[in-house]
Amino acid sequence: MGEGQGVVIVPALYAQVGEAVSFIFQRQPSVSGGTEIGGLGEIGSLTANHLAISFAAVAIGAAIAMPLGLYLGHVGKGEFAAVGVSNVGRAVPVLALLAFFIAYTGIGFQTVILVLILLAIPPILTNSYVGVRQVERDAVDAARGMGLSEAQIVRQVEFPMALPIIFGALRLSTINVVATATIAPLANFRTLGTPIIEPQTYGIPGQVGAAIVIAVLALALYALLGALQTALTPKGLKLAAAQAAGARGLPSFLRRRPQAT
Amino acid sequence: MSALSLLAQVPGLNKERKSSGCVQDNGFCPGWIVENFDQYVEPFVEHVVLTVIALSIGFAIAFALALFAHRQRWLVGPIGAGTNLLYTIPSIAAFLLLLPLTGRGNLTALVVLVAYSLTFMFTNTVTGLANVPREVTDSARGQGLTENQMLWKVEVPLAVPEIFAGLRIAATTTVGLVALAFYAGAGGLGAEILTDLYFKSNVVVAGGLCVLLAAALDLVFLFSQRLLTPWARARAS
């Protein structure tokens, strides 16, 4: 980069960020005139929409994927479905998925949430399956020997031991879904993506302003879910993980990771 | 046509369609697809090029960081957390936030794509190296191998399955993300999808090409892994 270029870019950068920040905090006329845009009121309602549809999608996705993954893991079947399909599923562009379902369920809330649920399912399914599979067989056998029924084994032994891995997937799904809810306005559902998708109304400051809010939102959720994960992990598992990690000199979050097969 | 002008128009109205029945009914039309397939060739090539370059640079960085962290254990935590944090920033937001710095085009797209691929490849490489059994490294040291020889002749080869698992996750994720790279002003199949968002044939072809590309890359990595780990085959048979 030449020196002259750098001199031009830096003030331009400050100006852009300044306009973006003012878009977040102050109501102002839209690019094409006529309506008012921006300000904390609009950003707040867009954020509320964004979060509501994201949480709903992750909750429904978890309600479907977790029992299925736990069951498949418990009986040890369906690894291809639980792990392989999920991995290739990552490559399906969400944009294509959204467009495809618009053809069937029309534009609006129902199509957006359907796509977000489909996006939330694979990591949760994979990790529920992997989480149960990596529970030591000795622990399961001991539980069986103590007279626990199969359902009790899943609920009281396998699920708690798989919880940290499953929670990791919930965190990943939430991050992915929140990122993807940005394209919801293409199906006519207003989220923080609206200023990004409609620059003809919101202009570049609106785009950059919304991008800042989305990035902050994602990072905050990531931190929050991380704290929740630590709080929810059973004490015994934390101890075991710390010991295992200590033996190899790795931090605990690297010790248990799902891997593509 | 730049991506911004694409975005400024109402999606789905910019393409002229031939007035045959299937296309008017917005069906899945093999005839239309055969006739219009050449319009997908250039975006597809751009998609492949962006994916391959991003993966190559990402792998080089992640692998170097992992080797470094393998020697300096205390760095594993901070670097791992850093790459996770990068992955957390939604890609569309990252594309837009980088525009003032790097401008519209492939450079902005590549910076984001590389940043996103790091977490999978770094984590898996570090884990793979750490999972090499202690007995193996001890016996290698006992045979008089230096630290460097041990790394390249013992540890890295034994970590190949985990390294490749990370590469495969990174590859499929990157293919999916490139479909949003038009927000950074770069090419790829995403712009094709958006030009005619409500036309089923267009969406199926462009989306299908992404999935095919991901599947092809996955096969390439699987095959390379088999070539690089001949002992795994010998053990299996």
PDB file of N, CA and C in Angstrom, chain B residues 21-104:
ATOM      1  N   GLY B  21     -43.375 -22.818 -21.003  1.00  0.00           N
ATOM      2  CA  GLY B  21     -44.309 -23.067 -19.902  1.00  0.00           C
ATOM      3  C   GLY B  21     -43.639 -23.334 -18.581  1.00  0.00           C
ATOM      4  N   CYS B  22     -42.650 -24.244 -18.594  1.00  0.00           N
ATOM      5  CA  CYS B  22     -41.992 -24.656 -17.358  1.00  0.00           C
ATOM      6  C   CYS B  22     -41.360 -23.472 -16.640  1.00  0.00           C
ATOM      7  N   VAL B  23     -40.678 -22.629 -17.394  1.00  0.00           N
ATOM      8  CA  VAL B  23     -39.983 -21.508 -16.777  1.00  0.00           C
ATOM      9  C   VAL B  23     -40.981 -20.500 -16.212  1.00  0.00           C
ATOM     10  N   GLN B  24     -42.063 -20.271 -16.959  1.00  0.00           N
ATOM     11  CA  GLN B  24     -43.089 -19.346 -16.463  1.00  0.00           C
ATOM     12  C   GLN B  24     -43.749 -19.863 -15.195  1.00  0.00           C
ATOM     13  N   ASP B  25     -43.888 -21.196 -15.112  1.00  0.00           N
ATOM     14  CA  ASP B  25     -44.507 -21.788 -13.925  1.00  0.00           C
ATOM     15  C   ASP B  25     -43.521 -21.881 -12.760  1.00  0.00           C
ATOM     16  N   ASN B  26     -42.279 -21.409 -12.975  1.00  0.00           N
ATOM     17  CA  ASN B  26     -41.244 -21.483 -11.959  1.00  0.00           C
ATOM     18  C   ASN B  26     -41.025 -22.916 -11.477  1.00  0.00           C
ATOM     19  N   GLY B  27     -40.833 -23.802 -12.455  1.00  0.00           N
ATOM     20  CA  GLY B  27     -40.588 -25.208 -12.099  1.00  0.00           C
ATOM     21  C   GLY B  27     -39.115 -25.521 -12.139  1.00  0.00           C
ATOM     22  N   PHE B  28     -38.800 -26.805 -12.063  1.00  0.00           N
ATOM     23  CA  PHE B  28     -37.424 -27.254 -12.233  1.00  0.00           C
ATOM     24  C   PHE B  28     -37.294 -27.703 -13.676  1.00  0.00           C
ATOM     25  N   CYS B  29     -36.558 -26.904 -14.477  1.00  0.00           N
ATOM     26  CA  CYS B  29     -36.617 -27.074 -15.925  1.00  0.00           C
ATOM     27  C   CYS B  29     -35.283 -27.539 -16.504  1.00  0.00           C
ATOM     28  N   PRO B  30     -35.139 -28.839 -16.795  1.00  0.00           N
ATOM     29  CA  PRO B  30     -33.891 -29.346 -17.365  1.00  0.00           C
ATOM     30  C   PRO B  30     -33.543 -28.652 -18.672  1.00  0.00           C
ATOM     31  N   GLY B  31     -34.552 -28.352 -19.474  1.00  0.00           N
ATOM     32  CA  GLY B  31     -34.297 -27.703 -20.762  1.00  0.00           C
ATOM     33  C   GLY B  31     -33.642 -26.346 -20.576  1.00  0.00           C
ATOM     34  N   TRP B  32     -34.193 -25.546 -19.660  1.00  0.00           N
ATOM     35  CA  TRP B  32     -33.642 -24.214 -19.386  1.00  0.00           C
ATOM     36  C   TRP B  32     -32.219 -24.331 -18.847  1.00  0.00           C
ATOM     37  N   ILE B  33     -32.007 -25.331 -17.987  1.00  0.00           N
ATOM     38  CA  ILE B  33     -30.698 -25.492 -17.369  1.00  0.00           C
ATOM     39  C   ILE B  33     -29.635 -25.807 -18.416  1.00  0.00           C
ATOM     40  N   VAL B  34     -29.957 -26.754 -19.322  1.00  0.00           N
ATOM     41  CA  VAL B  34     -28.996 -27.117 -20.381  1.00  0.00           C
ATOM     42  C   VAL B  34     -28.690 -25.892 -21.228  1.00  0.00           C
ATOM     43  N   GLU B  35     -29.741 -25.139 -21.576  1.00  0.00           N
ATOM     44  CA  GLU B  35     -29.578 -23.985 -22.453  1.00  0.00           C
ATOM     45  C   GLU B  35     -28.743 -22.877 -21.795  1.00  0.00           C
ATOM     46  N   ASN B  36     -28.917 -22.703 -20.485  1.00  0.00           N
ATOM     47  CA  ASN B  36     -28.273 -21.560 -19.806  1.00  0.00           C
ATOM     48  C   ASN B  36     -27.068 -21.942 -18.962  1.00  0.00           C
ATOM     49  N   PHE B  37     -26.583 -23.173 -19.149  1.00  0.00           N
ATOM     50  CA  PHE B  37     -25.554 -23.639 -18.220  1.00  0.00           C
ATOM     51  C   PHE B  37     -24.275 -22.812 -18.292  1.00  0.00           C
ATOM     52  N   ASP B  38     -23.966 -22.257 -19.487  1.00  0.00           N
ATOM     53  CA  ASP B  38     -22.694 -21.519 -19.608  1.00  0.00           C
ATOM     54  C   ASP B  38     -22.639 -20.311 -18.676  1.00  0.00           C
ATOM     55  N   GLN B  39     -23.782 -19.754 -18.287  1.00  0.00           N
ATOM     56  CA  GLN B  39     -23.725 -18.577 -17.417  1.00  0.00           C
ATOM     57  C   GLN B  39     -23.211 -18.936 -16.018  1.00  0.00           C
ATOM     58  N   TYR B  40     -23.195 -20.230 -15.679  1.00  0.00           N
ATOM     59  CA  TYR B  40     -22.732 -20.642 -14.355  1.00  0.00           C
ATOM     60  C   TYR B  40     -21.250 -20.991 -14.329  1.00  0.00           C
ATOM     61  N   VAL B  41     -20.649 -21.160 -15.547  1.00  0.00           N
ATOM     62  CA  VAL B  41     -19.271 -21.641 -15.594  1.00  0.00           C
ATOM     63  C   VAL B  41     -18.316 -20.654 -14.928  1.00  0.00           C
ATOM     64  N   GLU B  42     -18.424 -19.368 -15.304  1.00  0.00           N
ATOM     65  CA  GLU B  42     -17.486 -18.384 -14.767  1.00  0.00           C
ATOM     66  C   GLU B  42     -17.641 -18.211 -13.244  1.00  0.00           C
ATOM     67  N   PRO B  43     -18.880 -18.023 -12.728  1.00  0.00           N
ATOM     68  CA  PRO B  43     -19.033 -17.943 -11.266  1.00  0.00           C
ATOM     69  C   PRO B  43     -18.516 -19.188 -10.548  1.00  0.00           C
ATOM     70  N   PHE B  44     -18.723 -20.356 -11.192  1.00  0.00           N
ATOM     71  CA  PHE B  44     -18.258 -21.597 -10.565  1.00  0.00           C
ATOM     72  C   PHE B  44     -16.737 -21.594 -10.448  1.00  0.00           C
ATOM     73  N   VAL B  45     -16.061 -21.183 -11.547  1.00  0.00           N
ATOM     74  CA  VAL B  45     -14.594 -21.134 -11.512  1.00  0.00           C
ATOM     75  C   VAL B  45     -14.125 -20.158 -10.438  1.00  0.00           C
ATOM     76  N   GLU B  46     -14.789 -18.982 -10.362  1.00  0.00           N
ATOM     77  CA  GLU B  46     -14.438 -18.009  -9.316  1.00  0.00           C
ATOM     78  C   GLU B  46     -14.613 -18.626  -7.927  1.00  0.00           C
ATOM     79  N   HIS B  47     -15.702 -19.360  -7.773  1.00  0.00           N
ATOM     80  CA  HIS B  47     -15.997 -20.020  -6.498  1.00  0.00           C
ATOM     81  C   HIS B  47     -14.871 -20.986  -6.123  1.00  0.00           C
ATOM     82  N   VAL B  48     -14.452 -21.802  -7.111  1.00  0.00           N
ATOM     83  CA  VAL B  48     -13.382 -22.776  -6.866  1.00  0.00           C
ATOM     84  C   VAL B  48     -12.098 -22.051  -6.491  1.00  0.00           C
ATOM     85  N   VAL B  49     -11.749 -21.001  -7.262  1.00  0.00           N
ATOM     86  CA  VAL B  49     -10.489 -20.299  -7.032  1.00  0.00           C
ATOM     87  C   VAL B  49     -10.470 -19.667  -5.632  1.00  0.00           C
ATOM     88  N   LEU B  50     -11.567 -18.973  -5.270  1.00  0.00           N
ATOM     89  CA  LEU B  50     -11.641 -18.353  -3.943  1.00  0.00           C
ATOM     90  C   LEU B  50     -11.496 -19.399  -2.844  1.00  0.00           C
ATOM     91  N   THR B  51     -12.215 -20.526  -2.997  1.00  0.00           N
ATOM     92  CA  THR B  51     -12.170 -21.572  -1.982  1.00  0.00           C
ATOM     93  C   THR B  51     -10.761 -22.120  -1.823  1.00  0.00           C
ATOM     94  N   VAL B  52     -10.129 -22.450  -2.961  1.00  0.00           N
ATOM     95  CA  VAL B  52      -8.810 -23.092  -2.909  1.00  0.00           C
ATOM     96  C   VAL B  52      -7.756 -22.139  -2.340  1.00  0.00           C
ATOM     97  N   ILE B  53      -7.783 -20.871  -2.787  1.00  0.00           N
ATOM     98  CA  ILE B  53      -6.796 -19.912  -2.265  1.00  0.00           C
ATOM     99  C   ILE B  53      -6.993 -19.701  -0.771  1.00  0.00           C
ATOM    100  N   ALA B  54      -8.269 -19.509  -0.352  1.00  0.00           N
ATOM    101  CA  ALA B  54      -8.537 -19.277   1.075  1.00  0.00           C
ATOM    102  C   ALA B  54      -8.082 -20.463   1.909  1.00  0.00           C
ATOM    103  N   LEU B  55      -8.366 -21.684   1.421  1.00  0.00           N
ATOM    104  CA  LEU B  55      -7.974 -22.876   2.177  1.00  0.00           C
ATOM    105  C   LEU B  55      -6.454 -23.005   2.256  1.00  0.00           C
ATOM    106  N   SER B  56      -5.769 -22.709   1.151  1.00  0.00           N
ATOM    107  CA  SER B  56      -4.308 -22.859   1.137  1.00  0.00           C
ATOM    108  C   SER B  56      -3.667 -21.896   2.132  1.00  0.00           C
ATOM    109  N   ILE B  57      -4.072 -20.610   2.040  1.00  0.00           N
ATOM    110  CA  ILE B  57      -3.491 -19.626   2.957  1.00  0.00           C
ATOM    111  C   ILE B  57      -3.876 -19.966   4.396  1.00  0.00           C
ATOM    112  N   GLY B  58      -5.156 -20.305   4.593  1.00  0.00           N
ATOM    113  CA  GLY B  58      -5.633 -20.645   5.932  1.00  0.00           C
ATOM    114  C   GLY B  58      -4.867 -21.823   6.511  1.00  0.00           C
ATOM    115  N   PHE B  59      -4.646 -22.838   5.683  1.00  0.00           N
ATOM    116  CA  PHE B  59      -3.927 -24.009   6.176  1.00  0.00           C
ATOM    117  C   PHE B  59      -2.485 -23.652   6.542  1.00  0.00           C
ATOM    118  N   ALA B  60      -1.844 -22.866   5.670  1.00  0.00           N
ATOM    119  CA  ALA B  60      -0.452 -22.482   5.943  1.00  0.00           C
ATOM    120  C   ALA B  60      -0.362 -21.756   7.287  1.00  0.00           C
ATOM    121  N   ILE B  61      -1.262 -20.809   7.516  1.00  0.00           N
ATOM    122  CA  ILE B  61      -1.227 -20.052   8.769  1.00  0.00           C
ATOM    123  C   ILE B  61      -1.558 -20.945   9.962  1.00  0.00           C
ATOM    124  N   ALA B  62      -2.654 -21.718   9.843  1.00  0.00           N
ATOM    125  CA  ALA B  62      -3.098 -22.548  10.966  1.00  0.00           C
ATOM    126  C   ALA B  62      -2.045 -23.592  11.318  1.00  0.00           C
ATOM    127  N   PHE B  63      -1.424 -24.182  10.270  1.00  0.00           N
ATOM    128  CA  PHE B  63      -0.426 -25.228  10.505  1.00  0.00           C
ATOM    129  C   PHE B  63       0.809 -24.645  11.203  1.00  0.00           C
ATOM    130  N   ALA B  64       1.239 -23.481  10.714  1.00  0.00           N
ATOM    131  CA  ALA B  64       2.402 -22.842  11.332  1.00  0.00           C
ATOM    132  C   ALA B  64       2.105 -22.486  12.793  1.00  0.00           C
ATOM    133  N   LEU B  65       0.921 -21.908  13.029  1.00  0.00           N
ATOM    134  CA  LEU B  65       0.531 -21.567  14.405  1.00  0.00           C
ATOM    135  C   LEU B  65       0.480 -22.817  15.279  1.00  0.00           C
ATOM    136  N   ALA B  66      -0.037 -23.909  14.719  1.00  0.00           N
ATOM    137  CA  ALA B  66      -0.178 -25.143  15.498  1.00  0.00           C
ATOM    138  C   ALA B  66       1.196 -25.717  15.859  1.00  0.00           C
ATOM    139  N   LEU B  67       2.141 -25.703  14.895  1.00  0.00           N
ATOM    140  CA  LEU B  67       3.482 -26.218  15.173  1.00  0.00           C
ATOM    141  C   LEU B  67       4.145 -25.384  16.263  1.00  0.00           C
ATOM    142  N   PHE B  68       3.952 -24.069  16.156  1.00  0.00           N
ATOM    143  CA  PHE B  68       4.533 -23.164  17.134  1.00  0.00           C
ATOM    144  C   PHE B  68       3.939 -23.426  18.519  1.00  0.00           C
ATOM    145  N   ALA B  69       2.605 -23.552  18.566  1.00  0.00           N
ATOM    146  CA  ALA B  69       1.924 -23.775  19.840  1.00  0.00           C
ATOM    147  C   ALA B  69       2.236 -25.154  20.402  1.00  0.00           C
ATOM    148  N   HIS B  70       2.585 -26.091  19.507  1.00  0.00           N
ATOM    149  CA  HIS B  70       2.934 -27.439  19.965  1.00  0.00           C
ATOM    150  C   HIS B  70       4.214 -27.390  20.804  1.00  0.00           C
ATOM    151  N   ARG B  71       5.116 -26.484  20.415  1.00  0.00           N
ATOM    152  CA  ARG B  71       6.364 -26.336  21.172  1.00  0.00           C
ATOM    153  C   ARG B  71       6.171 -25.468  22.402  1.00  0.00           C
ATOM    154  N   GLN B  72       5.354 -24.408  22.227  1.00  0.00           N
ATOM    155  CA  GLN B  72       5.107 -23.465  23.324  1.00  0.00           C
ATOM    156  C   GLN B  72       3.688 -23.681  23.831  1.00  0.00           C
ATOM    157  N   ARG B  73       3.513 -24.686  24.662  1.00  0.00           N
ATOM    158  CA  ARG B  73       2.180 -25.120  25.086  1.00  0.00           C
ATOM    159  C   ARG B  73       1.247 -24.012  25.555  1.00  0.00           C
ATOM    160  N   TRP B  74       1.793 -23.050  26.279  1.00  0.00           N
ATOM    161  CA  TRP B  74       0.924 -22.034  26.881  1.00  0.00           C
ATOM    162  C   TRP B  74       0.210 -21.198  25.822  1.00  0.00           C
ATOM    163  N   LEU B  75       0.703 -21.271  24.553  1.00  0.00           N
ATOM    164  CA  LEU B  75       0.071 -20.487  23.494  1.00  0.00           C
ATOM    165  C   LEU B  75      -1.192 -21.137  22.950  1.00  0.00           C
ATOM    166  N   VAL B  76      -1.386 -22.440  23.239  1.00  0.00           N
ATOM    167  CA  VAL B  76      -2.531 -23.158  22.673  1.00  0.00           C
ATOM    168  C   VAL B  76      -3.843 -22.481  23.070  1.00  0.00           C
ATOM    169  N   GLY B  77      -3.965 -22.158  24.355  1.00  0.00           N
ATOM    170  CA  GLY B  77      -5.206 -21.532  24.830  1.00  0.00           C
ATOM    171  C   GLY B  77      -5.505 -20.209  24.152  1.00  0.00           C
ATOM    172  N   PRO B  78      -4.587 -19.234  24.245  1.00  0.00           N
ATOM    173  CA  PRO B  78      -4.855 -17.932  23.637  1.00  0.00           C
ATOM    174  C   PRO B  78      -5.094 -17.995  22.126  1.00  0.00           C
ATOM    175  N   ILE B  79      -4.265 -18.767  21.394  1.00  0.00           N
ATOM    176  CA  ILE B  79      -4.463 -18.828  19.936  1.00  0.00           C
ATOM    177  C   ILE B  79      -5.790 -19.498  19.606  1.00  0.00           C
ATOM    178  N   GLY B  80      -6.102 -20.585  20.327  1.00  0.00           N
ATOM    179  CA  GLY B  80      -7.372 -21.272  20.100  1.00  0.00           C
ATOM    180  C   GLY B  80      -8.554 -20.345  20.346  1.00  0.00           C
ATOM    181  N   ALA B  81      -8.494 -19.610  21.453  1.00  0.00           N
ATOM    182  CA  ALA B  81      -9.581 -18.689  21.776  1.00  0.00           C
ATOM    183  C   ALA B  81      -9.673 -17.590  20.715  1.00  0.00           C
ATOM    184  N   GLY B  82      -8.520 -17.109  20.237  1.00  0.00           N
ATOM    185  CA  GLY B  82      -8.510 -16.071  19.208  1.00  0.00           C
ATOM    186  C   GLY B  82      -9.167 -16.533  17.918  1.00  0.00           C
ATOM    187  N   THR B  83      -8.824 -17.760  17.460  1.00  0.00           N
ATOM    188  CA  THR B  83      -9.417 -18.251  16.209  1.00  0.00           C
ATOM    189  C   THR B  83     -10.916 -18.498  16.392  1.00  0.00           C
ATOM    190  N   ASN B  84     -11.326 -18.954  17.584  1.00  0.00           N
ATOM    191  CA  ASN B  84     -12.760 -19.129  17.856  1.00  0.00           C
ATOM    192  C   ASN B  84     -13.505 -17.803  17.760  1.00  0.00           C
ATOM    193  N   LEU B  85     -12.883 -16.777  18.306  1.00  0.00           N
ATOM    194  CA  LEU B  85     -13.492 -15.452  18.307  1.00  0.00           C
ATOM    195  C   LEU B  85     -13.679 -14.940  16.873  1.00  0.00           C
ATOM    196  N   LEU B  86     -12.652 -15.167  16.033  1.00  0.00           N
ATOM    197  CA  LEU B  86     -12.753 -14.745  14.633  1.00  0.00           C
ATOM    198  C   LEU B  86     -13.939 -15.432  13.968  1.00  0.00           C
ATOM    199  N   TYR B  87     -14.111 -16.739  14.273  1.00  0.00           N
ATOM    200  CA  TYR B  87     -15.199 -17.493  13.662  1.00  0.00           C
ATOM    201  C   TYR B  87     -16.552 -16.979  14.113  1.00  0.00           C
ATOM    202  N   THR B  88     -16.590 -16.385  15.303  1.00  0.00           N
ATOM    203  CA  THR B  88     -17.862 -15.947  15.878  1.00  0.00           C
ATOM    204  C   THR B  88     -18.459 -14.742  15.153  1.00  0.00           C
ATOM    205  N   ILE B  89     -17.597 -13.874  14.593  1.00  0.00           N
ATOM    206  CA  ILE B  89     -18.112 -12.678  13.917  1.00  0.00           C
ATOM    207  C   ILE B  89     -18.845 -13.107  12.640  1.00  0.00           C
ATOM    208  N   PRO B  90     -20.132 -12.798  12.510  1.00  0.00           N
ATOM    209  CA  PRO B  90     -20.876 -13.237  11.321  1.00  0.00           C
ATOM    210  C   PRO B  90     -20.212 -12.762  10.035  1.00  0.00           C
ATOM    211  N   SER B  91     -20.176 -13.643   9.020  1.00  0.00           N
ATOM    212  CA  SER B  91     -19.384 -13.352   7.823  1.00  0.00           C
ATOM    213  C   SER B  91     -19.873 -12.106   7.092  1.00  0.00           C
ATOM    214  N   ILE B  92     -21.189 -11.936   6.981  1.00  0.00           N
ATOM    215  CA  ILE B  92     -21.679 -10.770   6.227  1.00  0.00           C
ATOM    216  C   ILE B  92     -21.229  -9.480   6.914  1.00  0.00           C
ATOM    217  N   ALA B  93     -21.318  -9.469   8.250  1.00  0.00           N
ATOM    218  CA  ALA B  93     -20.866  -8.304   9.000  1.00  0.00           C
ATOM    219  C   ALA B  93     -19.374  -8.069   8.773  1.00  0.00           C
ATOM    220  N   ALA B  94     -18.593  -9.165   8.786  1.00  0.00           N
ATOM    221  CA  ALA B  94     -17.147  -9.036   8.599  1.00  0.00           C
ATOM    222  C   ALA B  94     -16.823  -8.478   7.215  1.00  0.00           C
ATOM    223  N   PHE B  95     -17.536  -8.964   6.190  1.00  0.00           N
ATOM    224  CA  PHE B  95     -17.312  -8.445   4.830  1.00  0.00           C
ATOM    225  C   PHE B  95     -17.532  -6.941   4.805  1.00  0.00           C
ATOM    226  N   LEU B  96     -18.659  -6.489   5.394  1.00  0.00           N
ATOM    227  CA  LEU B  96     -19.003  -5.066   5.335  1.00  0.00           C
ATOM    228  C   LEU B  96     -18.034  -4.224   6.160  1.00  0.00           C
ATOM    229  N   LEU B  97     -17.615  -4.755   7.324  1.00  0.00           N
ATOM    230  CA  LEU B  97     -16.736  -3.980   8.192  1.00  0.00           C
ATOM    231  C   LEU B  97     -15.342  -3.825   7.589  1.00  0.00           C
ATOM    232  N   LEU B  98     -14.952  -4.774   6.736  1.00  0.00           N
ATOM    233  CA  LEU B  98     -13.619  -4.692   6.130  1.00  0.00           C
ATOM    234  C   LEU B  98     -13.584  -3.791   4.895  1.00  0.00           C
ATOM    235  N   LEU B  99     -14.763  -3.531   4.316  1.00  0.00           N
ATOM    236  CA  LEU B  99     -14.798  -2.759   3.072  1.00  0.00           C
ATOM    237  C   LEU B  99     -14.011  -1.450   3.131  1.00  0.00           C
ATOM    238  N   PRO B 100     -14.163  -0.630   4.210  1.00  0.00           N
ATOM    239  CA  PRO B 100     -13.400   0.627   4.243  1.00  0.00           C
ATOM    240  C   PRO B 100     -11.889   0.396   4.258  1.00  0.00           C
ATOM    241  N   LEU B 101     -11.452  -0.751   4.778  1.00  0.00           N
ATOM    242  CA  LEU B 101     -10.021  -1.022   4.889  1.00  0.00           C
ATOM    243  C   LEU B 101      -9.447  -1.608   3.613  1.00  0.00           C
ATOM    244  N   THR B 102     -10.105  -2.637   3.088  1.00  0.00           N
ATOM    245  CA  THR B 102      -9.514  -3.376   1.982  1.00  0.00           C
ATOM    246  C   THR B 102     -10.258  -3.195   0.666  1.00  0.00           C
ATOM    247  N   GLY B 103     -11.372  -2.442   0.692  1.00  0.00           N
ATOM    248  CA  GLY B 103     -12.080  -2.163  -0.551  1.00  0.00           C
ATOM    249  C   GLY B 103     -12.928  -3.329  -1.035  1.00  0.00           C
ATOM    250  N   ARG B 104     -13.714  -3.064  -2.090  1.00  0.00           N
ATOM    251  CA  ARG B 104     -14.554  -4.118  -2.637  1.00  0.00           C
ATOM    252  C   ARG B 104     -13.708  -5.064  -3.472  1.00  0.00           C
TER     253      ARG B 104
END
